[in-house]
Amino acid sequence: MGKLIRLELFNFKSYKGHHVMQFGNSYFTSIIGPNGSGKSNSMDAISFVLGIKSSHLRSAQLRDLVYRGRVLKTSKINADGTATEQVEESSANGTNGHANGDANGHAGSDEEDTQTASQRIDPQTAWVMAVYEDDAGEEIRWKRSITSSGQSEYRINNRVVGAKQYNEALEEQNILIKARNFLVFQGDVEAIASQSPKDLTRLIEQISGSLEYKADYDRLKVEADKAAEEQNFKLNQRRGINSEIKQYQEQKREADNFQKKVEEHDQAVVTQVLYKLFQFQRVMEESGAEIQRHQEELKEFRRSVEKYETRLSETQRDQAKAAKDVNKVQRSIKQKERDVEDKENDIVPIDEKILISKDKFKIRQESIAKRMKERAEQSQKVEKLQKDLGNVQKAQKRWEQERAQTMQQEGRQLSPADVSEYSNLRSEVTRRTVEDRTQANDLQRQSNTEKDIVNNLKSKLDIAQARVEKLDNEIRDLRERQQETRTLVKTTAKDIEAKNKEINNINSDNRRTELRKEEIEDKVTELNRKINHYNDAQQLSQKEARNRDILASLKRLFPGVRGRLFELCKPKQKKYETAVSIALGRYFESIVVDTEKTGRDCIQYLKEKRLGICSTIPLDTIQHKAPNPNLKGMHRGMRLAVDTMDYDHAFERAFYLACGNTIVCDDLEIAKYLCYTKGVDARAVTIDGTVIHKGGNMTGGRGPDDQAKASSRRWDDAEIENMRTVRENFLAEHHRITSNQEAQRARSRLELLRSEVAGLESRLNFQNDEIKSLDRNIASKRAEREYNANTAADIQPKYDERASGLEGLRRTLKRHEDAIAAVEDEVFAQFCSRLGYSNIRAYESAQGTVQQEMEGERLQFNKQTKALNLQVQFETGQLAEVDDRVRRLQAEVDRDNLGIQELERQREELASEMDVLNAEMEQFGEEMKSLNERLEERQQRVAEARRELQKRSKNVDAANKDIAGLEAEVARNAAARYGLLKRCKIDGTKVPLKEGSNGLDKLPLEEMADADGDEMDIDGEEGSSQVGPVVKDYGIDIDFDELEDELKEASPIQRFDTRTLRCANRDMSEKDAKKTEESLQETITNLSTELERLNPNMRAMERLSTTEERLKSIERDFDAARRYAKRAKDDFDDIKEKRFELFNKAFTHISEQISSVYKDLTRSPSFPLGGQAYLDIEDSDEPYLSGIRYHAMPPLKRFRDMEHLSGGEKSIAALALLFAVHSHQPSPFFVLDEVDAALDNANVAKVAGYVKAHARPGMQFIVISLKMGMFVNSETLVGIMRDQGANSSKVLTLDLRNYLPG
């Protein structure tokens, strides 16, 4: 087999101009490139040139495959709205040495590059050419072009051919377009991994070529079946006609005997009809007389009843008026109660605000007191500092005065000669000590500077240490305050807990009271509904209504009650409703509960209340078996009962218990097949209600629904009266609960407690906020203390270092000063001796030290004054801050005081309004009591009047009952007479009539309804004029003269006892009359039986000749149908055999290859044997009509269905199937588009190894991939990149074999 050596594209999709993909002599080529570069377009190009339709190439039509330029991001928008590219010069675009240009090879000009998007001329044609080298080494060029008209043009070796010839040339190289045995598109792997057995069968049919015979197979099968059916039809026709001929011959003999029996039968029927009509006529006449007598009696009874009805109406009007007044007052009381409740609700937030405001007021007053205490302490500090400052200033002034006086007293005066000699000697000393003096001066300056620095550091150190000590004291105070606040929080929390406990107790009592109140209201509402509609028929039976009420009570009392089992599910389709109700069986009305304890409580409640019995299903303890999963899918028309209904997953255990393995079948035949033939051990229910039990016995469908068919009933007066009494008792109890003073006091106490709790909670929140604020303040103080401590720690070593340096300077300075002093002593020796001084320094000290001492003293006084001024300023500022905080707190206190006064005023107004409302409620209560007494009196009067009316109405009811019975008897006989005459008319029975009577043809076939539907009812005086029921005879008068006297005497004359409606015989017993009628009927029956047994065909002779002619025609048609059926069957068998051979050959090959391919793909060093895979065919006779299941078992894993495998395992299994399918009639090359997208690196390496191992002459792989594990194993790389400048995809080819070592 050959190979694909290169692919040439021109203006195809993203490839502008001419491009070449070189595959060379490589058998494993990978096409790589970034997303959006055009890799998949190369796959489309291969598919396109090999004849794949454009609909499979992500395009709606061929024109969409032609290259289309677009406006680049570097374009700009002109004033007219068009886009123009900003690049002024275009570069020549080339790929693989070929310049991009138009169809003639000319390069595009600069003007074309700068054209607008609307003016640019895009290519109108495109083509792709595949260069293929066959086994003989000859090149075959397949080329497919898209013309300017949007049509395909096919060329082979530059010769134009048709599409059919083009496809045949590809098929000669085993490239099958329909089967697509050379392509695997992106996404095909996922599709194959998730395809159904039918889809896999179709795939193998495409590969094997048997799909081409499908249309002929279906057509010939239909023709063969139709021909066989026609042959059988003609054969049955021939057999039927032969039977008809024999029948007609026998029927001719029977026809004569039949006519004689018909005449005897007609006469017997007429006799029986006359006998029955005679009976009906006599009964109607007797009953009419009795009805007239009872109607006369009924007139007197009605006159008596009317008087008591009038009295009852009057008492009922009085009762309704009293009830209306009661309801009106009740509404007023409820309105007042709502108003009081609204006022109470309005007071609660005001009380809470007052409590909160008072707490804030108290806290702020405490804060003011603390601040005032701080202010007093601060004021004392300021006064003390100011006093110290005054003392220092006075001491300095006194010292100045004393020093001036001392100087005047001790001062000495030198002579001019001594001063001159001193100056000369000082000059001599200066000359001789110039170096030491210079250094001494420098050292003195440095010493002074260091001294200032040391003094500054000492001052900072002292200030930092003092600040640390002060912050320690403040932190200690804050912690004490915080501990006090925490103690208050605990106290407040205990108070809140105690009050909440009391609130919960009151709420519990109120809840019980409300529950009882609601229960009473519900019962009263129900009683009112029943009383108001006691004449209406109930839609539900008494049992169902009772069960619903019981269930509602259980749900209200026990939260764990979920409902009855049938209410918790819903059939998925309407047709399953009957089957589901039967499948649930004895559990249908069982009550589902959460726990066994709830079920026991429900049963105990029903026992205590004597409400009946019920069965419960506790979800936590029931034991059940899950339905047998093997039953699923056993038959298309069968499914498990639990699968035919929708229900909450939480109730799954209950439905498993009720249904078990019960199955639902579409019809009885399927149920019989599964239970009797297949031997399924399960109960089967059909959708019409038939059940086949496990033992094999069968029961019929469900009868009529008792609930739906239940007849309505009416409440009698005694029941209604009892309901009214119960309702009044409930209303009285409701009134006691509503007007209970203890409950009102409890509600008031509850509101007070809630208000107190709200205030305490607000106080607790404030205290918690204060604790948090103190925490923040302490943290801030700690941070500040740490900062000052760190500052002191940083300054201390600097101070020590500077002090040590200052001491060193002083020692050096002392050495120089000693040297200067030695020179001075030598020079000034005579001078000092003459003046009486020990040395010159003593002389200078006497004269200059005085000034130095004065300056030193003055400096000390200035330092003290400056320090005290700074401290006074700082403390004065602190005092001002305290004063400002006190003013702000005092303003807030004043504002809170005004707010509390306003809230107390509002509360007093609301309390006053509540007092007014309570007074009005008391007045309404007194009025309500009086009205209830009045209403009770009216109700007693109504009950008495109703009892009297019932007593008087009994005679009327008895008379009406008698009349109704007689009228019913007349109506029954009249209807029977009409029905008998109608049957005679229909049957054509000739009944004898008197002269002048209407004939039976005047009798309507449908009896006309009476004009007045209530004509038979006796209603007041209007019915008094009736003399009896009106019977329509339609003008038909029967002549009974033909009836024998013996039969007239045999007719029973009935006398009615109006109280019991029992008949008494006058002339003979009913037994004899019945015997006579049975005798007449027996005669008719015997004749009818004989006629039915004969049943001759009166046209037998006529039809005999016609049937013989038909037989000849049918013989000819049968012979033609037999020949056509044989020919159709032979044609069908031929095509069936061809299709089976092709399919079976492909299936056998793929089935043999799939195991080894899957082993190769899953084999690894850890699992050298790999996995297992096989194909399972469902129908071996005609496999292409059924599905094929694909099973794959990865290494060391048990068998699973394909949908249960992981994504990577599915992809490996799908690739194994693809490679196995490709091995049957393989194409010379195999193109794969990103088949490794869903695989991890390990599986990618396995697939790459498989492809590399099987890439050889006759098997060329071209793989589009983004996985490095795939393309590093290939022999050649084809790189696809995007040239943004040219707005086109470009191709580069790299042969990796040139870079292999050695």
mmCIF file of N, CA, C and O in Angstrom, residues 407-438:
data_model
loop_
_atom_site.group_PDB
_atom_site.id
_atom_site.type_symbol
_atom_site.label_atom_id
_atom_site.label_comp_id
_atom_site.label_asym_id
_atom_site.label_seq_id
_atom_site.Cartn_x
_atom_site.Cartn_y
_atom_site.Cartn_z
ATOM 1 N N MET A 407 29.680 91.719 95.760
ATOM 2 C CA MET A 407 30.707 92.165 94.819
ATOM 3 C C MET A 407 31.196 93.563 95.177
ATOM 4 O O MET A 407 32.377 93.878 95.034
ATOM 5 N N GLN A 408 30.300 94.381 95.615
ATOM 6 C CA GLN A 408 30.712 95.734 95.963
ATOM 7 C C GLN A 408 31.595 95.737 97.222
ATOM 8 O O GLN A 408 32.538 96.494 97.346
ATOM 9 N N GLN A 409 31.317 94.857 98.143
ATOM 10 C CA GLN A 409 32.066 94.832 99.392
ATOM 11 C C GLN A 409 33.441 94.183 99.232
ATOM 12 O O GLN A 409 34.418 94.563 99.841
ATOM 13 N N GLU A 410 33.610 93.104 98.396
ATOM 14 C CA GLU A 410 34.841 92.343 98.295
ATOM 15 C C GLU A 410 35.671 92.727 97.085
ATOM 16 O O GLU A 410 36.699 92.109 96.844
ATOM 17 N N GLY A 411 35.247 93.609 96.295
ATOM 18 C CA GLY A 411 36.008 93.947 95.084
ATOM 19 C C GLY A 411 37.369 94.605 95.391
ATOM 20 O O GLY A 411 37.545 95.330 96.367
ATOM 21 N N ARG A 412 38.500 94.283 94.522
ATOM 22 C CA ARG A 412 39.866 94.822 94.638
ATOM 23 C C ARG A 412 40.186 95.603 93.380
ATOM 24 O O ARG A 412 39.821 95.163 92.289
ATOM 25 N N GLN A 413 41.168 96.643 93.537
ATOM 26 C CA GLN A 413 41.561 97.475 92.407
ATOM 27 C C GLN A 413 43.070 97.341 92.206
ATOM 28 O O GLN A 413 43.862 97.445 93.150
ATOM 29 N N LEU A 414 43.522 97.025 90.966
ATOM 30 C CA LEU A 414 44.944 96.891 90.621
ATOM 31 C C LEU A 414 45.459 98.220 90.073
ATOM 32 O O LEU A 414 44.715 98.959 89.414
ATOM 33 N N SER A 415 46.873 98.424 90.262
ATOM 34 C CA SER A 415 47.503 99.642 89.691
ATOM 35 C C SER A 415 47.706 99.445 88.210
ATOM 36 O O SER A 415 47.765 98.310 87.729
ATOM 37 N N PRO A 416 47.869 100.576 87.460
ATOM 38 C CA PRO A 416 48.086 100.443 86.015
ATOM 39 C C PRO A 416 49.338 99.659 85.703
ATOM 40 O O PRO A 416 49.381 98.913 84.721
ATOM 41 N N ALA A 417 50.422 99.787 86.557
ATOM 42 C CA ALA A 417 51.663 99.041 86.289
ATOM 43 C C ALA A 417 51.426 97.562 86.433
ATOM 44 O O ALA A 417 51.923 96.754 85.638
ATOM 45 N N ASP A 418 50.644 97.203 87.464
ATOM 46 C CA ASP A 418 50.344 95.779 87.631
ATOM 47 C C ASP A 418 49.526 95.251 86.457
ATOM 48 O O ASP A 418 49.762 94.136 85.977
ATOM 49 N N VAL A 419 48.576 96.082 85.996
ATOM 50 C CA VAL A 419 47.748 95.629 84.864
ATOM 51 C C VAL A 419 48.600 95.479 83.638
ATOM 52 O O VAL A 419 48.471 94.508 82.867
ATOM 53 N N SER A 420 49.574 96.431 83.419
ATOM 54 C CA SER A 420 50.437 96.350 82.237
ATOM 55 C C SER A 420 51.329 95.140 82.326
ATOM 56 O O SER A 420 51.531 94.406 81.366
ATOM 57 N N GLU A 421 51.933 94.961 83.570
ATOM 58 C CA GLU A 421 52.797 93.773 83.736
ATOM 59 C C GLU A 421 51.986 92.492 83.525
ATOM 60 O O GLU A 421 52.463 91.532 82.897
ATOM 61 N N TYR A 422 50.729 92.458 84.003
ATOM 62 C CA TYR A 422 49.879 91.264 83.847
ATOM 63 C C TYR A 422 49.608 90.980 82.385
ATOM 64 O O TYR A 422 49.693 89.835 81.915
ATOM 65 N N SER A 423 49.438 92.078 81.636
ATOM 66 C CA SER A 423 49.154 91.886 80.200
ATOM 67 C C SER A 423 50.369 91.356 79.485
ATOM 68 O O SER A 423 50.283 90.472 78.623
ATOM 69 N N ASN A 424 51.567 91.872 79.812
ATOM 70 C CA ASN A 424 52.774 91.399 79.133
ATOM 71 C C ASN A 424 53.048 89.946 79.470
ATOM 72 O O ASN A 424 53.403 89.136 78.597
ATOM 73 N N LEU A 425 52.892 89.672 80.765
ATOM 74 C CA LEU A 425 53.133 88.274 81.159
ATOM 75 C C LEU A 425 52.096 87.323 80.518
ATOM 76 O O LEU A 425 52.428 86.202 80.113
ATOM 77 N N ARG A 426 50.841 87.810 80.362
ATOM 78 C CA ARG A 426 49.799 86.957 79.772
ATOM 79 C C ARG A 426 50.128 86.699 78.320
ATOM 80 O O ARG A 426 49.924 85.592 77.796
ATOM 81 N N SER A 427 50.727 87.757 77.661
ATOM 82 C CA SER A 427 51.120 87.586 76.261
ATOM 83 C C SER A 427 52.223 86.568 76.141
ATOM 84 O O SER A 427 52.257 85.737 75.223
ATOM 85 N N GLU A 428 53.164 86.614 77.100
ATOM 86 C CA GLU A 428 54.259 85.640 77.090
ATOM 87 C C GLU A 428 53.729 84.224 77.275
ATOM 88 O O GLU A 428 54.148 83.297 76.589
ATOM 89 N N VAL A 429 52.792 84.121 78.186
ATOM 90 C CA VAL A 429 52.206 82.785 78.422
ATOM 91 C C VAL A 429 51.467 82.298 77.180
ATOM 92 O O VAL A 429 51.583 81.137 76.766
ATOM 93 N N THR A 430 50.801 83.232 76.561
ATOM 94 C CA THR A 430 50.034 82.841 75.356
ATOM 95 C C THR A 430 50.978 82.401 74.263
ATOM 96 O O THR A 430 50.704 81.433 73.538
ATOM 97 N N ARG A 431 52.103 83.109 74.099
ATOM 98 C CA ARG A 431 53.036 82.739 73.055
ATOM 99 C C ARG A 431 53.610 81.362 73.321
ATOM 100 O O ARG A 431 53.753 80.543 72.404
ATOM 101 N N ARG A 432 53.974 81.089 74.605
ATOM 102 C CA ARG A 432 54.613 79.818 74.899
ATOM 103 C C ARG A 432 53.619 78.651 74.935
ATOM 104 O O ARG A 432 54.005 77.508 74.711
ATOM 105 N N THR A 433 52.300 78.916 75.160
ATOM 106 C CA THR A 433 51.304 77.818 75.268
ATOM 107 C C THR A 433 50.273 77.866 74.142
ATOM 108 O O THR A 433 49.121 77.428 74.295
ATOM 109 N N VAL A 434 50.707 78.435 72.988
ATOM 110 C CA VAL A 434 49.718 78.587 71.908
ATOM 111 C C VAL A 434 49.165 77.232 71.454
ATOM 112 O O VAL A 434 47.969 77.064 71.170
ATOM 113 N N GLU A 435 50.060 76.204 71.375
ATOM 114 C CA GLU A 435 49.598 74.883 70.884
ATOM 115 C C GLU A 435 48.683 74.226 71.890
ATOM 116 O O GLU A 435 47.589 73.740 71.540
ATOM 117 N N ASP A 436 49.130 74.229 73.184
ATOM 118 C CA ASP A 436 48.281 73.598 74.190
ATOM 119 C C ASP A 436 46.957 74.342 74.349
ATOM 120 O O ASP A 436 45.886 73.721 74.550
ATOM 121 N N ARG A 437 47.025 75.648 74.272
ATOM 122 C CA ARG A 437 45.777 76.414 74.427
ATOM 123 C C ARG A 437 44.804 76.150 73.263
ATOM 124 O O ARG A 437 43.601 76.068 73.451
ATOM 125 N N THR A 438 45.406 76.069 72.037
ATOM 126 C CA THR A 438 44.519 75.780 70.891
ATOM 127 C C THR A 438 43.804 74.452 71.084
ATOM 128 O O THR A 438 42.587 74.323 70.869
#
